[in-house]
Short mmCIF file of N, CA and C in Angstrom, two decimals:
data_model
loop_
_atom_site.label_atom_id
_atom_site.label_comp_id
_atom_site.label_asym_id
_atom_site.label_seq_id
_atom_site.Cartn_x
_atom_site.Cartn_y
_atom_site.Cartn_z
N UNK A 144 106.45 -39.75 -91.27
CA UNK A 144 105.58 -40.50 -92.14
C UNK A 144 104.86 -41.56 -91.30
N UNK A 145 103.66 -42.11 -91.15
CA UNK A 145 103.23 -42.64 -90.82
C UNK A 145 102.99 -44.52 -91.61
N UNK A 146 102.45 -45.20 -90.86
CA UNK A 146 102.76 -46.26 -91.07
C UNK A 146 102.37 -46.81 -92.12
N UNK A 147 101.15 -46.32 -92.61
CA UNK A 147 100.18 -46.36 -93.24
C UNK A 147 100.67 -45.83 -95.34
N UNK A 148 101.16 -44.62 -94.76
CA UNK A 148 101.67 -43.82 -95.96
C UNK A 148 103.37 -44.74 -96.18
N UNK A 149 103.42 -45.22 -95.47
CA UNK A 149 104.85 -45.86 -95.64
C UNK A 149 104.78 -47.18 -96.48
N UNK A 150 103.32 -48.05 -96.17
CA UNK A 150 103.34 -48.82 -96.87
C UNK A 150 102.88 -48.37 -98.31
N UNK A 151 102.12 -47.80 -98.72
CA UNK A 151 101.94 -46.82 -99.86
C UNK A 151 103.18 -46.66 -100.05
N UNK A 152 103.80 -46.02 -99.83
CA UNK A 152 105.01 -45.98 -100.38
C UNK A 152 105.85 -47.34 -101.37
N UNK A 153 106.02 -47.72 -100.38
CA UNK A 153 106.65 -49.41 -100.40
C UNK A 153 106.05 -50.11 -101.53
N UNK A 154 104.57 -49.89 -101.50
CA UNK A 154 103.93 -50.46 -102.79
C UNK A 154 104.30 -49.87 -104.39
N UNK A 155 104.73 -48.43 -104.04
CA UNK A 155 105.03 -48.17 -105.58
C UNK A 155 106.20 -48.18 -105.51
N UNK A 156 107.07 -48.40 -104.86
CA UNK A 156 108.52 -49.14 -104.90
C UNK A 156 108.65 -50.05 -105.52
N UNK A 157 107.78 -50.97 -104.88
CA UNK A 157 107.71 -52.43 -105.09
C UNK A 157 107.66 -52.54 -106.80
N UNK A 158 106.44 -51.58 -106.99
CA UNK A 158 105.66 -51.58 -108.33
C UNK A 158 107.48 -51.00 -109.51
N UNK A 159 107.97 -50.44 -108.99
CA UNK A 159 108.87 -49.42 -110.00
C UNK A 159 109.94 -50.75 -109.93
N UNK A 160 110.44 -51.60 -108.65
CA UNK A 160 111.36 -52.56 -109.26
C UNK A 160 110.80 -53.22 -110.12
N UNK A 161 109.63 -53.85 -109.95
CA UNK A 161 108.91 -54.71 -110.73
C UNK A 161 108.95 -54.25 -112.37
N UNK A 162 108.70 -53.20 -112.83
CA UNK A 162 108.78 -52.80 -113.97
C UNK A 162 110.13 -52.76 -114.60
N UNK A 163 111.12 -51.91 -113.53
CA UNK A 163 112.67 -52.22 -113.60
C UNK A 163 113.13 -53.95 -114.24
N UNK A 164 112.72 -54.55 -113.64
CA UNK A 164 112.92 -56.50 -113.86
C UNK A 164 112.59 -56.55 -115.41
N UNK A 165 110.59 -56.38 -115.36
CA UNK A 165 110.05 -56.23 -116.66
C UNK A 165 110.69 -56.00 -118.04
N UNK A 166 110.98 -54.61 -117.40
CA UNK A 166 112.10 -53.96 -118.59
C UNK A 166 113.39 -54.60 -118.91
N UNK A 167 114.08 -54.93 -118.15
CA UNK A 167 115.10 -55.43 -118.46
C UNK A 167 114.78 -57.03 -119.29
N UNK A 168 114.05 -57.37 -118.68
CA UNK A 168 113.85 -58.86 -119.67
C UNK A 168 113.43 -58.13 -121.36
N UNK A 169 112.81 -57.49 -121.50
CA UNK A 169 112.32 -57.20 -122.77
C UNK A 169 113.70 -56.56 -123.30
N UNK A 170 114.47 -55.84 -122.67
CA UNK A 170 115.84 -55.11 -123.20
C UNK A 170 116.76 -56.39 -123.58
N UNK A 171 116.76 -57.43 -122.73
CA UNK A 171 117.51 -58.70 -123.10
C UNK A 171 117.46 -58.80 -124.29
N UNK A 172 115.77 -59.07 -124.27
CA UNK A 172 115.04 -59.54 -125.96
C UNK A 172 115.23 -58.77 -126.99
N UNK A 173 116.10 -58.11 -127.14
CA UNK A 173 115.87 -57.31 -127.91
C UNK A 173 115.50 -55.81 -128.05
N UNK A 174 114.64 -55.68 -127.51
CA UNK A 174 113.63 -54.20 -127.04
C UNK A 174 114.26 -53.27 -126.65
N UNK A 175 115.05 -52.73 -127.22
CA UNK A 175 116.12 -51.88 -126.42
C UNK A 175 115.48 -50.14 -126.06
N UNK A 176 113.77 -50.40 -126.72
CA UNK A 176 113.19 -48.78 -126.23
C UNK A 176 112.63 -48.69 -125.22
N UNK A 177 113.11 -50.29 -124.28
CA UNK A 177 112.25 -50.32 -122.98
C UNK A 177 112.99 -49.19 -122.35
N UNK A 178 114.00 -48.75 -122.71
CA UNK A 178 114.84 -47.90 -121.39
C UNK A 178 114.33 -46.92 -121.43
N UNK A 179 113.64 -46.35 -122.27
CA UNK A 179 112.56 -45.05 -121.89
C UNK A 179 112.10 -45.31 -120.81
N UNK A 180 110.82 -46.83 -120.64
CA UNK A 180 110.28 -47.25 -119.31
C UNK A 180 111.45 -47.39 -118.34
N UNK A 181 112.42 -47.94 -118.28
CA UNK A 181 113.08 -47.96 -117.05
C UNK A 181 113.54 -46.14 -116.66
N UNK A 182 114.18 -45.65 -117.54
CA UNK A 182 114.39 -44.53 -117.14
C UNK A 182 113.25 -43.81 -116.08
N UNK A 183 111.87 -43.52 -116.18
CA UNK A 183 110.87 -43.15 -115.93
C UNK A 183 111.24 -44.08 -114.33
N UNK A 184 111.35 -45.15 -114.10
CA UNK A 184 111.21 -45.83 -113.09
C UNK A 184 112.06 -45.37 -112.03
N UNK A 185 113.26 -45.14 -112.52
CA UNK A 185 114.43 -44.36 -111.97
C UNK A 185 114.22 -43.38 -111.31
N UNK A 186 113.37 -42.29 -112.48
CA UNK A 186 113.19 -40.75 -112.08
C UNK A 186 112.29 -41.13 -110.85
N UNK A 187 111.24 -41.74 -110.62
CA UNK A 187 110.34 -42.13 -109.50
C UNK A 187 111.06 -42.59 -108.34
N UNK A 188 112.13 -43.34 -108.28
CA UNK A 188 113.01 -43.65 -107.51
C UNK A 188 113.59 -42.53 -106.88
N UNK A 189 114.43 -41.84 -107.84
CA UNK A 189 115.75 -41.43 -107.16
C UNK A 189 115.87 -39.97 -107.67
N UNK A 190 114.65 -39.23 -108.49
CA UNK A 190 114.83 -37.74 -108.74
C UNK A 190 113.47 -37.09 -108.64
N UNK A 191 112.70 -37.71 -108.60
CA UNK A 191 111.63 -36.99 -108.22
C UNK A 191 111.15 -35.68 -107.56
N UNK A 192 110.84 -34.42 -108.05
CA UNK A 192 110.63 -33.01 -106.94
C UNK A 192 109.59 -32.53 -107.63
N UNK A 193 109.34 -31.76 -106.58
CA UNK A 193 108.33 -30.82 -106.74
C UNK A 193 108.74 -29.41 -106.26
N UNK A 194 107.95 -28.38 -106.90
CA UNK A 194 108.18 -26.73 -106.54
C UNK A 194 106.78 -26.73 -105.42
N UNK A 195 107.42 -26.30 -104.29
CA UNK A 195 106.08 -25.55 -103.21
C UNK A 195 106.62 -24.11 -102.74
N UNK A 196 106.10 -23.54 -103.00
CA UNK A 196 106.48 -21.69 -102.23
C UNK A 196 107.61 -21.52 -102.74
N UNK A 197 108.49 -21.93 -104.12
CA UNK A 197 109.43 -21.50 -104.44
C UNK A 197 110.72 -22.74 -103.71
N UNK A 198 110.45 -23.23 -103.32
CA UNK A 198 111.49 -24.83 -103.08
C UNK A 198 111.24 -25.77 -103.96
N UNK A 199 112.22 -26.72 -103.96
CA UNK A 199 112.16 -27.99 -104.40
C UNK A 199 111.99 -28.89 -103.25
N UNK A 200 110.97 -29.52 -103.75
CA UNK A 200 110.43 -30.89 -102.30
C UNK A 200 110.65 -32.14 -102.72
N UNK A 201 111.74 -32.81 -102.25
CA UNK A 201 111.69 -34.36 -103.14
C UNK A 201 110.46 -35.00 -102.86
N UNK A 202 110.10 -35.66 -103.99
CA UNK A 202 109.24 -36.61 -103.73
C UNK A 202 109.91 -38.40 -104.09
N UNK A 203 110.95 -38.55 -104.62
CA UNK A 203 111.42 -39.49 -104.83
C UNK A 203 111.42 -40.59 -104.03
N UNK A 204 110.72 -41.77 -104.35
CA UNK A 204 110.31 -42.86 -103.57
C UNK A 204 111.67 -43.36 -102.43
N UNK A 205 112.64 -43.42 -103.33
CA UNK A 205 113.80 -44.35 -102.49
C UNK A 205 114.56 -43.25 -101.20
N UNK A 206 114.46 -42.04 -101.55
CA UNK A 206 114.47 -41.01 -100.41
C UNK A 206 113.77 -40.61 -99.31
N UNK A 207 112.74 -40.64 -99.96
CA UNK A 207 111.38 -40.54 -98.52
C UNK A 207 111.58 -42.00 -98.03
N UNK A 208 111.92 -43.38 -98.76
CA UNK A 208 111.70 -44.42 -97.51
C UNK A 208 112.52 -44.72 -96.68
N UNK A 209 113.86 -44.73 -97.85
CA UNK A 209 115.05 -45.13 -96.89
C UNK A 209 116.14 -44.06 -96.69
N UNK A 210 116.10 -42.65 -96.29
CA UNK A 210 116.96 -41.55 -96.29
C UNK A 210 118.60 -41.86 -96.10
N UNK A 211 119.12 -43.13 -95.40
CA UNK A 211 120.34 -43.35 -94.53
C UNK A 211 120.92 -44.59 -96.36
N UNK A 212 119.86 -44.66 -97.53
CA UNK A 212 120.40 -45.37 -98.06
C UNK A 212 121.75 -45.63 -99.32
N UNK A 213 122.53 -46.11 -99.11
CA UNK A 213 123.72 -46.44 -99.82
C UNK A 213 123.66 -47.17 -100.84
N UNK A 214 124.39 -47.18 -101.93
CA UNK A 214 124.11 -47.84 -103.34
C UNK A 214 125.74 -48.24 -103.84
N UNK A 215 126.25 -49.03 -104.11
CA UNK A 215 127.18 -49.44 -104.82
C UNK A 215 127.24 -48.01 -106.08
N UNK A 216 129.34 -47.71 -106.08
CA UNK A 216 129.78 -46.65 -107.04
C UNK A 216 129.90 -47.77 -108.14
N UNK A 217 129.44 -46.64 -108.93
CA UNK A 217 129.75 -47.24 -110.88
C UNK A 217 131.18 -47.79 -110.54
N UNK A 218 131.00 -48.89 -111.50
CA UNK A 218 132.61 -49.74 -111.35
C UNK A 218 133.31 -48.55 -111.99
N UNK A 219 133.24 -48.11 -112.93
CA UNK A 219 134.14 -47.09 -113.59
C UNK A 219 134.70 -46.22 -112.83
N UNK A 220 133.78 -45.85 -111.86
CA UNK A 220 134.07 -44.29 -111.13
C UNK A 220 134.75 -44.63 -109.85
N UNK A 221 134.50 -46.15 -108.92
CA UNK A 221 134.69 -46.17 -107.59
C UNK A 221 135.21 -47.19 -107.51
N UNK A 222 136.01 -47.77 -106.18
CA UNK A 222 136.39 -49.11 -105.87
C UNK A 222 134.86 -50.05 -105.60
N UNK A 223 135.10 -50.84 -106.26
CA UNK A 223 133.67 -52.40 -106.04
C UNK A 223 133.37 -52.24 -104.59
N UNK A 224 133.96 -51.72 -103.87
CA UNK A 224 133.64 -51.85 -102.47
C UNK A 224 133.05 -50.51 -102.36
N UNK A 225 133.14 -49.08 -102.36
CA UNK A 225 133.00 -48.08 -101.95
C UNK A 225 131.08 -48.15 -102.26
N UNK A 226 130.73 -47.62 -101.12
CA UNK A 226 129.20 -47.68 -101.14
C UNK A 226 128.83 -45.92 -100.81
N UNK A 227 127.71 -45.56 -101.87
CA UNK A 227 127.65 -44.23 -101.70
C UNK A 227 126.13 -43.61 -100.99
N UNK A 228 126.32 -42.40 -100.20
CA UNK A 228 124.56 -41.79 -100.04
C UNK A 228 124.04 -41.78 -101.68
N UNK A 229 122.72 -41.55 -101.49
CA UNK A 229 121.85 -41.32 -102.57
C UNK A 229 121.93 -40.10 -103.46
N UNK A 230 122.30 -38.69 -102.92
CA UNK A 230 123.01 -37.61 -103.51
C UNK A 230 124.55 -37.86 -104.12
N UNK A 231 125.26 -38.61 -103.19
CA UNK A 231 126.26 -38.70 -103.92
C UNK A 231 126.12 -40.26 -104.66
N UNK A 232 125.60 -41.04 -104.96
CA UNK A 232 125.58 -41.57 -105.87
C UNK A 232 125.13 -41.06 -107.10
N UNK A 233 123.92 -40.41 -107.14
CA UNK A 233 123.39 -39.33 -108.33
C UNK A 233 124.40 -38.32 -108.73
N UNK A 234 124.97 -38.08 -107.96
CA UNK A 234 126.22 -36.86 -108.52
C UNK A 234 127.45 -37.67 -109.15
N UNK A 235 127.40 -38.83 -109.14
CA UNK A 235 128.34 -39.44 -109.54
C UNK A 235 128.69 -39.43 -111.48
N UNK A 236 129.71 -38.97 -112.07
CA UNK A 236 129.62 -38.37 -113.40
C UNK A 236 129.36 -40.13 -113.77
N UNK A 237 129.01 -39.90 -115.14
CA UNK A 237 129.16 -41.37 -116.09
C UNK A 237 130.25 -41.45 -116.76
N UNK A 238 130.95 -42.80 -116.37
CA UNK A 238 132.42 -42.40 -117.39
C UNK A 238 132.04 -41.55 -118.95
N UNK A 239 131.21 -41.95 -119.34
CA UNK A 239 130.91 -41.21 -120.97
C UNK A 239 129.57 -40.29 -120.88
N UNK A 240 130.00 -39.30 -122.02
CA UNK A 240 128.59 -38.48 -121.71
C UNK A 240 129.08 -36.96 -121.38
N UNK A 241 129.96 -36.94 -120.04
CA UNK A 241 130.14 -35.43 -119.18
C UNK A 241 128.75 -35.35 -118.43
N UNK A 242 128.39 -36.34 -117.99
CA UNK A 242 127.16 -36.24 -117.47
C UNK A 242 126.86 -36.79 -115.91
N UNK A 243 126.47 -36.44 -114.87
CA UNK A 243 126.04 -37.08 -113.52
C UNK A 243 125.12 -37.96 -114.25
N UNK A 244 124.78 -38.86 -113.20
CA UNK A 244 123.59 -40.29 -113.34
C UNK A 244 122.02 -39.66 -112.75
N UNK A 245 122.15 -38.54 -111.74
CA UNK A 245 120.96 -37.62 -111.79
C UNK A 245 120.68 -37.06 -113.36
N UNK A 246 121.54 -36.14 -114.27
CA UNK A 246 121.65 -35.37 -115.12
C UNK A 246 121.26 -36.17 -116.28
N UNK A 247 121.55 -37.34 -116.27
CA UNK A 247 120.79 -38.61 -117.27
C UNK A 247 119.72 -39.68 -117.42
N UNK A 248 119.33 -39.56 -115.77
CA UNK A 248 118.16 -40.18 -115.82
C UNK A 248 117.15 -38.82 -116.05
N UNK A 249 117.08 -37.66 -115.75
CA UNK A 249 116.48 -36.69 -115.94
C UNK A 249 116.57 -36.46 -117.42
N UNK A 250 117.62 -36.30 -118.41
CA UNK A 250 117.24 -35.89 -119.31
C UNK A 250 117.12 -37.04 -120.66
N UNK A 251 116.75 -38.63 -120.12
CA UNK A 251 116.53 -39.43 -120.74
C UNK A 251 114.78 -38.99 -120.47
N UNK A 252 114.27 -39.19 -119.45
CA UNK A 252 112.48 -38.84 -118.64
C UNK A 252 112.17 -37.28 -119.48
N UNK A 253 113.14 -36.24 -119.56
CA UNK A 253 112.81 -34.59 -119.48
C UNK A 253 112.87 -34.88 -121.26
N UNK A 254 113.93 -35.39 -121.99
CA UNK A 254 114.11 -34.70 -123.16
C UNK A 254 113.51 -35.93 -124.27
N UNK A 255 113.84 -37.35 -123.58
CA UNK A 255 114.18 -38.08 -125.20
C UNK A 255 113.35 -39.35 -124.57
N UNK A 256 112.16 -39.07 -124.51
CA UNK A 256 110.97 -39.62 -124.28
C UNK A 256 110.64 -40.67 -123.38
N UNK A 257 111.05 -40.59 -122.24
CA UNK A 257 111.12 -40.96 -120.94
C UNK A 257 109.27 -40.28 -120.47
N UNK A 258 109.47 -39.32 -120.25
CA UNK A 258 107.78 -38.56 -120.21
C UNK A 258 107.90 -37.34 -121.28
N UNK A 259 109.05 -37.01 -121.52
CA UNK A 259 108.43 -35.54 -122.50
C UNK A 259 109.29 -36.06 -123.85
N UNK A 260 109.60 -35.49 -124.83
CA UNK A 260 110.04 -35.26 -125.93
C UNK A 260 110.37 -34.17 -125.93
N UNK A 261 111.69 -33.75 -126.54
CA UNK A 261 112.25 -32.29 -127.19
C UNK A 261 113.44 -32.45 -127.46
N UNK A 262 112.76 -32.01 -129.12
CA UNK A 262 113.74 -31.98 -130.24
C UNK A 262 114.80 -31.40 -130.70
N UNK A 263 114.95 -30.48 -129.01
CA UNK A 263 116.03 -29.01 -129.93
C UNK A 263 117.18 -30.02 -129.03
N UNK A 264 118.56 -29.24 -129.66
CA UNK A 264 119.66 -30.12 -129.05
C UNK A 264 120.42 -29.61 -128.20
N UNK A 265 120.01 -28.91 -127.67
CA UNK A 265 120.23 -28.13 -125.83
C UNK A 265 120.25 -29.38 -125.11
N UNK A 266 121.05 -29.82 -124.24
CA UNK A 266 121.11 -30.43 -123.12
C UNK A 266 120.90 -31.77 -123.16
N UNK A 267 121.16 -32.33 -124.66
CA UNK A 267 120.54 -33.72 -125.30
C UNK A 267 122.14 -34.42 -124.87
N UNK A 268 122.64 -35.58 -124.72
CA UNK A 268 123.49 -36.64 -124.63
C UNK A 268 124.29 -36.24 -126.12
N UNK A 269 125.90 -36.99 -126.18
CA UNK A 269 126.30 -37.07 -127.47
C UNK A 269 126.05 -37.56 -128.30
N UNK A 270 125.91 -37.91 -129.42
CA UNK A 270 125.18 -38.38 -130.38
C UNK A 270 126.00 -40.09 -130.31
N UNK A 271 125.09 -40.85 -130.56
CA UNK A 271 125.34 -41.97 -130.63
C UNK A 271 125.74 -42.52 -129.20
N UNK A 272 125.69 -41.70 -128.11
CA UNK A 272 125.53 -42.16 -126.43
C UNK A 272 124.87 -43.68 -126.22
N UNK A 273 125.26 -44.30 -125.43
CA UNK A 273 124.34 -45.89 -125.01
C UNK A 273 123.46 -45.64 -123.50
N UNK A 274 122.67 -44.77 -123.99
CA UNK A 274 121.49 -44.48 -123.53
C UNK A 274 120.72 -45.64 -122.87
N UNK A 275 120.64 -46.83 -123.55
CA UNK A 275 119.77 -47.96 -122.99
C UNK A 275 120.86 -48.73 -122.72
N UNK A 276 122.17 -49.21 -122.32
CA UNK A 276 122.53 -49.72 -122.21
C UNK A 276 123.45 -49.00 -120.42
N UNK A 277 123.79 -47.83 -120.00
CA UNK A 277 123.40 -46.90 -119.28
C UNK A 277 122.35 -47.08 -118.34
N UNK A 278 121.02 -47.29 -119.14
CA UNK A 278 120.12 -46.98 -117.72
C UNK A 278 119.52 -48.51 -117.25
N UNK A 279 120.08 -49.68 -118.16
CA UNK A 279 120.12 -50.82 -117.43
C UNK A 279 121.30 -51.23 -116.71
N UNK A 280 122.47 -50.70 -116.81
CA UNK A 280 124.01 -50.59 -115.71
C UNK A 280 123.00 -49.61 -114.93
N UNK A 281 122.58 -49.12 -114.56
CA UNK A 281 122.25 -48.55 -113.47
C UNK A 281 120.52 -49.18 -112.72
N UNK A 282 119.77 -49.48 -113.46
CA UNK A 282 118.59 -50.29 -113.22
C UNK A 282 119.27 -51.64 -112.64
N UNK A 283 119.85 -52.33 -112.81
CA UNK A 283 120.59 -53.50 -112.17
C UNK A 283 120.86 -53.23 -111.16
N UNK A 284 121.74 -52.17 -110.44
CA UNK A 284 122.20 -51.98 -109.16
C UNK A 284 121.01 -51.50 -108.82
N UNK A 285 119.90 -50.81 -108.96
CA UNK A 285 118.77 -50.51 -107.92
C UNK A 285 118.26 -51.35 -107.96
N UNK A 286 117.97 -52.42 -109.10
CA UNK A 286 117.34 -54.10 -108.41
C UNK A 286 117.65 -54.45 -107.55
N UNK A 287 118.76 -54.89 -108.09
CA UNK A 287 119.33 -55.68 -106.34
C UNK A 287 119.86 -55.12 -105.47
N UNK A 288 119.56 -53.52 -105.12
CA UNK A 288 119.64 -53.11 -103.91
C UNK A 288 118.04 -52.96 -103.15
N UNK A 289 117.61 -52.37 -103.82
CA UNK A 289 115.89 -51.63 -103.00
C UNK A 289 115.29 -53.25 -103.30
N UNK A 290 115.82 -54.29 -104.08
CA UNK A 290 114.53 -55.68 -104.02
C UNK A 290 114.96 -56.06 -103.00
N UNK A 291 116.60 -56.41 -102.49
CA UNK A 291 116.97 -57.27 -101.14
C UNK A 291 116.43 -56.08 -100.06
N UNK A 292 116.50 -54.71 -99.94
CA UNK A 292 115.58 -54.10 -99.08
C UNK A 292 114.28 -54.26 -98.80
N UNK A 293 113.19 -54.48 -99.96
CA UNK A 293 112.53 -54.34 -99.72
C UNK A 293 112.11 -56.10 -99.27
N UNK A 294 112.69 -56.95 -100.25
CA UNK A 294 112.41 -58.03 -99.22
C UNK A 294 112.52 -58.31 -97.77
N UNK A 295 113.89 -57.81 -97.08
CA UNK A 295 114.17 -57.52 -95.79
C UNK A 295 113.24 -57.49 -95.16
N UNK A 296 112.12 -55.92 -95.51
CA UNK A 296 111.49 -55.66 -94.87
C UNK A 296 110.14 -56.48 -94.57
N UNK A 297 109.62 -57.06 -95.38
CA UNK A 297 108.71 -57.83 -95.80
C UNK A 297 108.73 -58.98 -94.88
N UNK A 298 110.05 -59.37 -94.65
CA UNK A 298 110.11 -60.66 -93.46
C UNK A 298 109.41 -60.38 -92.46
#
């Protein structure tokens, strides 16, 4: 990647914590349908692909910038200390649900209006799931991991 496309990058990083923050203040307030928007912010982060010639090509911001990067395990799942790659943090199940944290930011964005809607109940969360409460425990730890990164870098 070049230097150029890197800061591009960095800028819609920048832009996806920023909304991440956003959201969460309005979820404070009350607003608890911001987590659609955060979800979406996530998927840009940390699941992003594309099909070329029959592959999947990540395009996910926090992969293309920082490939070597580590994220704090769900308190539920890991010791407070154990720090994970980016695949295996996404593979990491959610204590509730039966679900990975890839498998839920995707089908918060894919099914229940993150970017799409669909109504049939294939592959939907359990009923009464804490959906927004979920993707701000997980929007919190990518704040304050990719913001103290990206400030880092910025010095």
């Amino acid at each position: 990647m070049t230097g150029q496309e890197r800061h591009r990058l960095k800028g819609y990083a920048r832009d996806a914590i920023h909304i991440l923050e956003q959201s969460q203040a309005l979820y404070a307030q009350g607003q608890t349908y911001f987590y659609r928007v955060a979800a979406a912010q996530l998927r840009l982060l940390f699941c992003d692909t594309v099909r070329r010639h029959g592959r999947m090509i990540p395009l996910a911001l926090a992969v293309r910038l920082w490939p070597g990067l580590e994220l704090p395990g769900l308190p539920r799942n890991q010791a407070e200390s154990d720090r994970l790659g980016i695949e295996e943090w996404l593979a990491q199940p959610l204590p509730e649900g039966g679900v990975t944290v890839k498998q839920f930011i995707r089908c918060i964005c894919d099914q229940d209006g993150g970017a799409h809607v669909d109504i049939r109940k294939h592959g939907h969360l359990p009923e009464g799931f804490p959906s927004a409460e979920w993707i701000f425990t997980l929007s919190g730890i990518v704040v304050a991991e990719l913001g103290s990164r990206l400030a880092e870098e910025d010095r």
